[in-house]
mmCIF file of C-alpha atoms and ligand atoms in Angstrom:
data_model
loop_
_atom_site.group_PDB
_atom_site.id
_atom_site.type_symbol
_atom_site.label_atom_id
_atom_site.label_comp_id
_atom_site.label_asym_id
_atom_site.label_seq_id
_atom_site.Cartn_x
_atom_site.Cartn_y
_atom_site.Cartn_z
ATOM 1 C CA MET A 58 0.000 0.000 0.000
ATOM 2 C CA ILE A 59 1.254 3.464 -0.881
ATOM 3 C CA LEU A 60 0.021 6.476 1.060
ATOM 4 C CA LEU A 61 -0.955 9.416 -1.146
ATOM 5 C CA ASP A 62 0.653 12.186 0.883
ATOM 6 C CA GLY A 63 -1.411 15.324 0.360
ATOM 7 C CA LYS A 64 0.790 17.418 2.642
ATOM 8 C CA LYS A 65 3.897 16.697 0.584
ATOM 9 C CA VAL A 66 2.285 17.107 -2.842
ATOM 10 C CA SER A 67 0.483 20.245 -1.708
ATOM 11 C CA ALA A 68 3.778 21.734 -0.470
ATOM 12 C CA ASN A 69 5.246 21.140 -3.948
ATOM 13 C CA VAL A 70 2.262 22.799 -5.659
ATOM 14 C CA LYS A 71 2.455 25.793 -3.308
ATOM 15 C CA ALA A 72 6.210 26.090 -3.909
ATOM 16 C CA GLU A 73 5.551 26.313 -7.680
ATOM 17 C CA VAL A 74 2.897 28.979 -7.104
ATOM 18 C CA ALA A 75 5.227 30.898 -4.738
ATOM 19 C CA LYS A 76 7.947 30.908 -7.404
ATOM 20 C CA GLU A 77 5.592 32.402 -9.999
ATOM 21 C CA VAL A 78 4.203 34.956 -7.552
ATOM 22 C CA LYS A 79 7.762 36.038 -6.692
ATOM 23 C CA GLU A 80 8.531 36.529 -10.391
ATOM 24 C CA LEU A 81 5.380 38.655 -10.748
ATOM 25 C CA ASN A 82 6.316 40.688 -7.664
ATOM 26 C CA GLU A 83 9.729 41.373 -9.183
ATOM 27 C CA LYS A 84 7.936 42.819 -12.218
ATOM 28 C CA GLY A 85 5.891 45.050 -9.887
ATOM 29 C CA ALA A 86 2.667 42.992 -10.018
ATOM 30 C CA SER A 87 0.972 41.367 -7.044
ATOM 31 C CA VAL A 88 -1.614 38.632 -6.520
ATOM 32 C CA CYS A 89 -4.494 39.097 -4.086
ATOM 33 C CA LEU A 90 -7.299 36.869 -2.767
ATOM 34 C CA ALA A 91 -10.312 38.323 -0.940
ATOM 35 C CA VAL A 92 -11.850 35.886 1.549
ATOM 36 C CA VAL A 93 -15.357 36.613 2.805
ATOM 37 C CA ILE A 94 -16.763 34.835 5.856
ATOM 38 C CA VAL A 95 -20.192 35.480 7.372
ATOM 39 C CA GLY A 96 -20.980 34.415 10.936
ATOM 40 C CA GLU A 97 -19.177 32.317 13.506
ATOM 41 C CA ASP A 98 -19.189 28.725 12.177
ATOM 42 C CA PRO A 99 -16.083 27.179 13.852
ATOM 43 C CA ALA A 100 -15.231 24.844 10.937
ATOM 44 C CA SER A 101 -15.497 27.743 8.451
ATOM 45 C CA LYS A 102 -13.175 29.827 10.622
ATOM 46 C CA ILE A 103 -10.560 27.040 10.541
ATOM 47 C CA TYR A 104 -10.868 26.722 6.740
ATOM 48 C CA VAL A 105 -10.454 30.489 6.314
ATOM 49 C CA ARG A 106 -7.430 30.525 8.613
ATOM 50 C CA ASN A 107 -5.818 27.688 6.618
ATOM 51 C CA LYS A 108 -6.481 29.483 3.328
ATOM 52 C CA LYS A 109 -4.938 32.699 4.638
ATOM 53 C CA ARG A 110 -1.902 30.770 5.868
ATOM 54 C CA ALA A 111 -1.486 29.188 2.418
ATOM 55 C CA CYS A 112 -1.665 32.658 0.840
ATOM 56 C CA GLU A 113 1.171 33.796 3.116
ATOM 57 C CA GLU A 114 3.261 30.763 2.134
ATOM 58 C CA CYS A 115 2.745 31.578 -1.559
ATOM 59 C CA GLY A 116 3.330 35.341 -1.264
ATOM 60 C CA ILE A 117 -0.309 35.982 -2.185
ATOM 61 C CA LYS A 118 -1.875 38.947 -0.432
ATOM 62 C CA SER A 119 -5.082 37.995 1.405
ATOM 63 C CA LEU A 120 -7.857 40.337 2.446
ATOM 64 C CA GLU A 121 -10.292 38.996 5.022
ATOM 65 C CA TYR A 122 -13.851 40.305 5.289
ATOM 66 C CA ALA A 123 -15.389 38.813 8.455
ATOM 67 C CA LEU A 124 -19.031 39.867 8.481
ATOM 68 C CA PRO A 125 -21.475 39.408 11.368
ATOM 69 C CA GLU A 126 -24.078 36.614 11.340
ATOM 70 C CA ASN A 127 -26.928 39.116 10.770
ATOM 71 C CA THR A 128 -25.410 40.564 7.562
ATOM 72 C CA SER A 129 -28.179 41.159 5.010
ATOM 73 C CA GLN A 130 -28.213 39.801 1.477
ATOM 74 C CA GLU A 131 -27.907 43.378 0.124
ATOM 75 C CA GLU A 132 -24.843 44.098 2.279
ATOM 76 C CA LEU A 133 -23.117 40.903 1.175
ATOM 77 C CA LEU A 134 -23.938 41.451 -2.515
ATOM 78 C CA SER A 135 -22.736 45.021 -2.283
ATOM 79 C CA LEU A 136 -19.374 43.806 -0.878
ATOM 80 C CA ILE A 137 -19.070 41.245 -3.721
ATOM 81 C CA ASN A 138 -19.783 43.973 -6.304
ATOM 82 C CA LYS A 139 -17.131 46.173 -4.721
ATOM 83 C CA LEU A 140 -14.585 43.326 -4.848
ATOM 84 C CA ASN A 141 -15.567 42.504 -8.451
ATOM 85 C CA SER A 142 -14.607 45.991 -9.564
ATOM 86 C CA ASP A 143 -11.513 46.339 -7.350
ATOM 87 C CA LYS A 144 -8.535 45.943 -9.697
ATOM 88 C CA GLU A 145 -6.271 44.965 -6.784
ATOM 89 C CA VAL A 146 -8.417 41.899 -6.010
ATOM 90 C CA ASN A 147 -7.779 38.898 -8.271
ATOM 91 C CA GLY A 148 -9.806 36.182 -6.575
ATOM 92 C CA ILE A 149 -12.965 36.204 -4.456
ATOM 93 C CA LEU A 150 -13.815 33.352 -2.137
ATOM 94 C CA VAL A 151 -16.997 33.318 -0.079
ATOM 95 C CA GLN A 152 -16.702 30.642 2.608
ATOM 96 C CA MET A 153 -19.700 28.287 2.567
ATOM 97 C CA PRO A 154 -22.045 27.473 4.208
ATOM 98 C CA LEU A 155 -23.664 30.876 4.652
ATOM 99 C CA PRO A 156 -26.187 31.592 7.429
ATOM 100 C CA LYS A 157 -29.649 30.297 6.486
ATOM 101 C CA HIS A 158 -31.185 33.710 5.698
ATOM 102 C CA LEU A 159 -28.691 34.288 2.858
ATOM 103 C CA SER A 160 -29.014 32.783 -0.629
ATOM 104 C CA GLU A 161 -25.810 30.933 -1.540
ATOM 105 C CA LYS A 162 -26.946 30.788 -5.164
ATOM 106 C CA ALA A 163 -27.455 34.575 -5.375
ATOM 107 C CA VAL A 164 -24.063 35.181 -3.782
ATOM 108 C CA ILE A 165 -22.245 32.780 -6.113
ATOM 109 C CA ASP A 166 -24.065 34.298 -9.113
ATOM 110 C CA ALA A 167 -22.796 37.730 -8.079
ATOM 111 C CA ILE A 168 -19.096 36.763 -8.240
ATOM 112 C CA SER A 169 -17.347 37.692 -11.474
ATOM 113 C CA PRO A 170 -16.470 34.422 -13.288
ATOM 114 C CA LEU A 171 -12.975 35.859 -13.803
ATOM 115 C CA LYS A 172 -12.487 36.065 -10.020
ATOM 116 C CA ASP A 173 -14.374 32.852 -9.168
ATOM 117 C CA VAL A 174 -11.398 30.891 -7.773
ATOM 118 C CA ASP A 175 -13.675 28.181 -6.322
ATOM 119 C CA ALA A 176 -15.152 27.569 -9.823
ATOM 120 C CA PHE A 177 -18.705 27.699 -8.428
ATOM 121 C CA THR A 178 -20.367 30.118 -10.870
ATOM 122 C CA ASP A 179 -22.588 28.757 -13.646
ATOM 123 C CA ALA A 180 -20.098 29.916 -16.276
ATOM 124 C CA ASN A 181 -17.193 28.055 -14.698
ATOM 125 C CA VAL A 182 -19.255 24.946 -13.927
ATOM 126 C CA GLY A 183 -20.222 24.865 -17.616
ATOM 127 C CA LYS A 184 -16.569 25.056 -18.599
ATOM 128 C CA ILE A 185 -15.775 22.093 -16.327
ATOM 129 C CA MET A 186 -18.478 20.088 -18.120
ATOM 130 C CA ILE A 187 -16.973 20.897 -21.522
ATOM 131 C CA GLY A 188 -13.440 20.318 -20.321
ATOM 132 C CA SER A 189 -12.030 23.756 -21.156
ATOM 133 C CA TYR A 190 -11.468 25.442 -17.848
ATOM 134 C CA ASN A 191 -10.327 28.771 -16.544
ATOM 135 C CA PHE A 192 -10.491 27.491 -13.001
ATOM 136 C CA LEU A 193 -10.278 23.899 -11.848
ATOM 137 C CA PRO A 194 -12.730 22.871 -9.141
ATOM 138 C CA CYS A 195 -10.446 22.879 -6.053
ATOM 139 C CA THR A 196 -11.144 19.547 -4.353
ATOM 140 C CA PRO A 197 -11.538 17.363 -7.472
ATOM 141 C CA ALA A 198 -8.496 18.989 -9.096
ATOM 142 C CA GLY A 199 -6.568 18.334 -5.880
ATOM 143 C CA VAL A 200 -7.448 14.654 -6.201
ATOM 144 C CA MET A 201 -6.198 14.638 -9.806
ATOM 145 C CA GLU A 202 -2.898 16.255 -8.688
ATOM 146 C CA LEU A 203 -2.462 13.519 -6.094
ATOM 147 C CA LEU A 204 -2.994 10.804 -8.723
ATOM 148 C CA LYS A 205 -0.546 12.560 -11.051
ATOM 149 C CA SER A 206 2.075 12.729 -8.300
ATOM 150 C CA GLU A 207 2.253 8.912 -8.329
ATOM 151 C CA ASN A 208 1.840 8.645 -12.137
ATOM 152 C CA ILE A 209 -1.454 6.800 -11.678
ATOM 153 C CA ASP A 210 -3.063 6.420 -15.095
ATOM 154 C CA ILE A 211 -6.840 6.079 -14.874
ATOM 155 C CA GLU A 212 -7.615 5.670 -18.573
ATOM 156 C CA GLY A 213 -10.099 2.802 -19.004
ATOM 157 C CA LYS A 214 -10.355 2.186 -15.255
ATOM 158 C CA ASN A 215 -13.667 1.636 -13.473
ATOM 159 C CA CYS A 216 -13.967 4.645 -11.184
ATOM 160 C CA VAL A 217 -16.746 5.017 -8.631
ATOM 161 C CA VAL A 218 -17.539 8.404 -7.104
ATOM 162 C CA ILE A 219 -19.769 8.223 -4.018
ATOM 163 C CA GLY A 220 -21.543 11.577 -3.685
ATOM 164 C CA ARG A 221 -23.028 13.897 -6.302
ATOM 165 C CA SER A 222 -22.661 17.375 -4.789
ATOM 166 C CA ASN A 223 -21.980 20.332 -7.048
ATOM 167 C CA ILE A 224 -18.672 21.061 -5.335
ATOM 168 C CA VAL A 225 -17.191 17.559 -5.113
ATOM 169 C CA GLY A 226 -19.037 14.561 -6.599
ATOM 170 C CA LYS A 227 -20.211 15.967 -9.940
ATOM 171 C CA PRO A 228 -17.030 17.862 -10.936
ATOM 172 C CA MET A 229 -14.911 14.916 -9.681
ATOM 173 C CA SER A 230 -16.781 12.612 -12.041
ATOM 174 C CA MET A 231 -16.191 15.017 -14.929
ATOM 175 C CA LEU A 232 -12.437 15.261 -14.320
ATOM 176 C CA LEU A 233 -12.161 11.464 -14.198
ATOM 177 C CA LEU A 234 -14.226 11.198 -17.374
ATOM 178 C CA HIS A 235 -11.977 13.742 -19.120
ATOM 179 C CA LYS A 236 -9.089 11.377 -18.337
ATOM 180 C CA ASN A 237 -10.991 8.543 -20.076
ATOM 181 C CA ALA A 238 -12.083 6.649 -16.969
ATOM 182 C CA THR A 239 -15.406 4.789 -16.953
ATOM 183 C CA VAL A 240 -17.260 6.597 -14.188
ATOM 184 C CA THR A 241 -20.152 5.485 -11.991
ATOM 185 C CA ILE A 242 -21.706 8.048 -9.646
ATOM 186 C CA CYS A 243 -23.393 6.723 -6.485
ATOM 187 C CA HIS A 244 -25.668 8.658 -4.117
ATOM 188 C CA SER A 245 -28.207 8.107 -1.362
ATOM 189 C CA ARG A 246 -30.716 6.447 -3.727
ATOM 190 C CA THR A 247 -28.206 4.054 -5.324
ATOM 191 C CA ARG A 248 -29.025 0.397 -4.825
ATOM 192 C CA ASP A 249 -26.307 -1.950 -3.561
ATOM 193 C CA ILE A 250 -23.381 0.465 -3.427
ATOM 194 C CA ALA A 251 -21.205 -2.302 -1.964
ATOM 195 C CA SER A 252 -21.302 -4.426 -5.113
ATOM 196 C CA ILE A 253 -20.728 -1.399 -7.370
ATOM 197 C CA CYS A 254 -17.684 -0.477 -5.267
ATOM 198 C CA ARG A 255 -16.320 -4.023 -5.308
ATOM 199 C CA ASN A 256 -16.027 -3.709 -9.081
ATOM 200 C CA ALA A 257 -14.078 -0.429 -8.888
ATOM 201 C CA ASP A 258 -10.404 0.123 -9.656
ATOM 202 C CA LEU A 259 -10.649 3.544 -8.000
ATOM 203 C CA ILE A 260 -13.146 4.853 -5.444
ATOM 204 C CA VAL A 261 -13.623 8.475 -4.434
ATOM 205 C CA ALA A 262 -15.657 8.725 -1.226
ATOM 206 C CA ALA A 263 -17.335 12.132 -0.835
ATOM 207 C CA VAL A 264 -20.269 11.330 1.398
ATOM 208 C CA GLY A 265 -19.681 13.030 4.745
ATOM 209 C CA ARG A 266 -20.194 9.896 6.863
ATOM 210 C CA LYS A 267 -17.534 8.382 9.100
ATOM 211 C CA HIS A 268 -16.380 4.896 8.019
ATOM 212 C CA PHE A 269 -18.896 4.751 5.169
ATOM 213 C CA LEU A 270 -16.509 2.779 2.946
ATOM 214 C CA THR A 271 -15.553 -0.483 4.642
ATOM 215 C CA ALA A 272 -13.033 -3.150 3.620
ATOM 216 C CA ASP A 273 -15.719 -5.584 2.387
ATOM 217 C CA MET A 274 -16.724 -2.951 -0.238
ATOM 218 C CA VAL A 275 -13.225 -2.714 -1.707
ATOM 219 C CA LYS A 276 -11.519 -5.029 -4.164
ATOM 220 C CA GLU A 277 -7.891 -6.034 -3.651
ATOM 221 C CA GLY A 278 -5.542 -3.442 -5.149
ATOM 222 C CA ALA A 279 -8.097 -0.638 -5.541
ATOM 223 C CA ILE A 280 -7.075 3.026 -5.323
ATOM 224 C CA ILE A 281 -8.950 4.762 -2.500
ATOM 225 C CA ILE A 282 -9.476 8.528 -2.287
ATOM 226 C CA ASP A 283 -11.147 9.845 0.854
ATOM 227 C CA VAL A 284 -12.623 13.328 0.503
ATOM 228 C CA GLY A 285 -14.738 13.199 3.669
ATOM 229 C CA ILE A 286 -14.094 15.390 6.677
ATOM 230 C CA ASN A 287 -15.983 14.120 9.716
ATOM 231 C CA ARG A 288 -15.472 13.979 13.474
ATOM 232 C CA ASP A 289 -15.384 10.727 15.418
ATOM 233 C CA GLU A 290 -16.887 10.243 18.896
ATOM 234 C CA ASN A 291 -13.741 11.795 20.446
ATOM 235 C CA GLY A 292 -13.932 14.870 18.215
ATOM 236 C CA LYS A 293 -10.994 13.684 16.095
ATOM 237 C CA VAL A 294 -11.074 14.455 12.357
ATOM 238 C CA CYS A 295 -11.706 11.376 10.200
ATOM 239 C CA GLY A 296 -12.754 10.644 6.640
ATOM 240 C CA ASP A 297 -15.444 8.531 4.966
ATOM 241 C CA VAL A 298 -13.174 5.489 4.714
ATOM 242 C CA ASP A 299 -12.505 2.897 7.413
ATOM 243 C CA PHE A 300 -8.808 3.597 6.878
ATOM 244 C CA GLU A 301 -7.261 0.981 9.181
ATOM 245 C CA ASN A 302 -9.039 -1.936 7.485
ATOM 246 C CA VAL A 303 -9.287 -0.593 3.918
ATOM 247 C CA LYS A 304 -5.552 0.181 3.748
ATOM 248 C CA GLU A 305 -4.835 -3.566 3.955
ATOM 249 C CA LYS A 306 -6.522 -4.057 0.562
ATOM 250 C CA ALA A 307 -5.767 -0.776 -1.227
ATOM 251 C CA SER A 308 -2.848 -0.200 -3.601
ATOM 252 C CA TYR A 309 -2.953 3.558 -2.898
ATOM 253 C CA ILE A 310 -4.932 5.393 -0.231
ATOM 254 C CA THR A 311 -5.266 8.948 1.067
ATOM 255 C CA PRO A 312 -5.157 9.596 4.826
ATOM 256 C CA VAL A 313 -7.514 11.997 6.617
ATOM 257 C CA PRO A 314 -6.211 14.432 7.676
ATOM 258 C CA GLY A 315 -3.265 15.021 5.356
ATOM 259 C CA GLY A 316 -4.750 13.721 2.095
ATOM 260 C CA VAL A 317 -7.239 15.592 -0.059
ATOM 261 C CA GLY A 318 -7.719 18.539 2.345
ATOM 262 C CA PRO A 319 -4.294 20.175 1.814
ATOM 263 C CA MET A 320 -4.602 19.581 -1.958
ATOM 264 C CA THR A 321 -7.855 21.573 -2.094
ATOM 265 C CA ILE A 322 -6.078 24.601 -0.661
ATOM 266 C CA SER A 323 -3.078 24.354 -2.958
ATOM 267 C CA VAL A 324 -5.379 24.264 -6.016
ATOM 268 C CA LEU A 325 -7.062 27.392 -4.633
ATOM 269 C CA MET A 326 -3.633 29.067 -4.660
ATOM 270 C CA LYS A 327 -3.095 27.945 -8.271
ATOM 271 C CA ASN A 328 -6.507 29.335 -9.205
ATOM 272 C CA THR A 329 -5.752 32.695 -7.604
ATOM 273 C CA LEU A 330 -2.561 32.942 -9.621
ATOM 274 C CA LYS A 331 -4.529 32.002 -12.750
ATOM 275 C CA ALA A 332 -7.120 34.672 -11.907
ATOM 276 C CA ALA A 333 -4.396 37.309 -11.792
ATOM 277 C CA ALA A 334 -3.213 36.210 -15.245
ATOM 278 C CA LEU A 335 -6.764 36.254 -16.642
ATOM 279 C CA GLN A 336 -7.331 39.767 -15.344
ATOM 280 C CA ARG A 337 -4.102 40.992 -16.853
ATOM 281 C CA ASP A 338 -5.387 39.690 -20.212
ATOM 282 C CA THR A 339 -8.982 40.914 -19.859
ATOM 283 C CA GLU A 340 -10.541 44.329 -19.389
ATOM 284 C CA ILE A 341 -12.851 44.007 -16.347
HETATM 285 P P1 NAP B 700 -22.889 16.903 0.447
HETATM 286 O O1 NAP B 700 -23.262 18.063 -0.371
HETATM 287 O O2 NAP B 700 -23.567 16.656 1.756
HETATM 288 O O3 NAP B 700 -23.058 15.588 -0.462
HETATM 289 C C1 NAP B 700 -22.977 14.310 0.084
HETATM 290 C C2 NAP B 700 -23.289 13.305 -0.983
HETATM 291 O O4 NAP B 700 -23.235 12.015 -0.385
HETATM 292 C C3 NAP B 700 -24.696 13.459 -1.592
HETATM 293 O O5 NAP B 700 -24.631 13.356 -2.985
HETATM 294 C C4 NAP B 700 -25.490 12.331 -0.963
HETATM 295 O O6 NAP B 700 -26.471 11.766 -1.824
HETATM 296 C C5 NAP B 700 -24.418 11.292 -0.733
HETATM 297 N N1 NAP B 700 -24.815 10.421 0.368
HETATM 298 C C6 NAP B 700 -25.208 10.756 1.604
HETATM 299 N N2 NAP B 700 -25.530 9.653 2.307
HETATM 300 C C7 NAP B 700 -25.342 8.608 1.488
HETATM 301 C C8 NAP B 700 -25.496 7.203 1.633
HETATM 302 N N3 NAP B 700 -25.925 6.655 2.760
HETATM 303 N N4 NAP B 700 -25.211 6.431 0.577
HETATM 304 C C9 NAP B 700 -24.768 6.966 -0.577
HETATM 305 N N5 NAP B 700 -24.587 8.279 -0.769
HETATM 306 C C10 NAP B 700 -24.872 9.083 0.255
HETATM 307 O O7 NAP B 700 -21.343 16.898 0.807
HETATM 308 P P2 NAP B 700 -20.078 17.471 -0.021
HETATM 309 O O8 NAP B 700 -20.048 18.938 0.087
HETATM 310 O O9 NAP B 700 -19.981 16.815 -1.351
HETATM 311 O O10 NAP B 700 -18.914 16.897 0.908
HETATM 312 C C11 NAP B 700 -18.746 15.512 1.128
HETATM 313 C C12 NAP B 700 -17.697 15.310 2.217
HETATM 314 O O11 NAP B 700 -16.472 15.855 1.768
HETATM 315 C C13 NAP B 700 -18.001 16.042 3.524
HETATM 316 O O12 NAP B 700 -17.489 15.269 4.595
HETATM 317 C C14 NAP B 700 -17.221 17.331 3.415
HETATM 318 O O13 NAP B 700 -16.861 17.867 4.674
HETATM 319 C C15 NAP B 700 -16.005 16.853 2.667
HETATM 320 N N6 NAP B 700 -15.305 17.874 1.879
HETATM 321 C C16 NAP B 700 -13.960 17.846 1.940
HETATM 322 C C17 NAP B 700 -13.229 18.732 1.198
HETATM 323 C C18 NAP B 700 -11.744 18.657 1.266
HETATM 324 O O14 NAP B 700 -11.086 19.602 0.923
HETATM 325 N N7 NAP B 700 -11.192 17.530 1.691
HETATM 326 C C19 NAP B 700 -13.865 19.680 0.378
HETATM 327 C C20 NAP B 700 -15.249 19.657 0.307
HETATM 328 C C21 NAP B 700 -15.969 18.737 1.053
HETATM 329 P P3 NAP B 700 -27.798 12.585 -2.301
HETATM 330 O O15 NAP B 700 -27.321 13.547 -3.344
HETATM 331 O O16 NAP B 700 -28.671 11.537 -2.838
HETATM 332 O O17 NAP B 700 -28.310 13.274 -1.073
#
């Protein structure tokens, strides 16, 4: 079994980004990500802190807008519009989930597709479908980087994605398909997931349930990617995969933490750099 080390691969990706940012700085240009967080969700605060730390590592300037829980839709949209037209801001990230009274769809729709570093806007989602992207979807692209780091070729392989969310499952399936995998998407209404998984050469678990994928669902030698971030009964972070037992059968497996999570953030850094390039080429 080979561990797919997200911390190591992510450090390499960030080092490449840092090198390019330094070159831009030397030419007098800078790269800037605006991060918007509304409310006090503890997990969101940790994600925002990690993203800001990654920006520092890459030499990317980060601007944090921490808005109170009772922020109105109009106030949030007005901030997004201001950031859209601010030439110093290259990328805009609104940390999800938003408080219930705010429309996530309306907020995403308001972000300029050229600054949409999460690749959540309709325009960028459409590009992912076609396979001609400005921005890669962060988590699925992070998974692809991990596979590339070990030269894992997925052409013709049976790949099963468990989960069909707009941010993970669906774009993950598209990226695998673009690499000529045969992709099956499973979800809460799928019948007999275990037998579908047992036929898979590669499984991506993006369910959000601790120990969802157990060893009896995995064929010998399968590649296992665990996107899940859950907490066990002791409050410890764990994924969707029963790691201790599944690792005995897997050829490659990602740990949680230290697998897909760090990759998501390094792709965000890549996207912010890309956004800066796009804006240099385009009149906003
Ligand atoms: P989500 O929107 O809640 O989607 C979960 C998916 O799992 C849904 O498609 C759901 O099916 C499916 N599902 C739920 N219960 C199931 C069951 N019993 N059998 C089969 N399928 C089932 O979650 P998400 O945003 O995609 O995130 C998934 C996990 O990844 C979460 O733990 C999240 O924290 C984590 N995550 C990690 C990263 C990272 O950087 N590592 C990034 C994003 C998310 P239906 O569609 O039928 O409801």
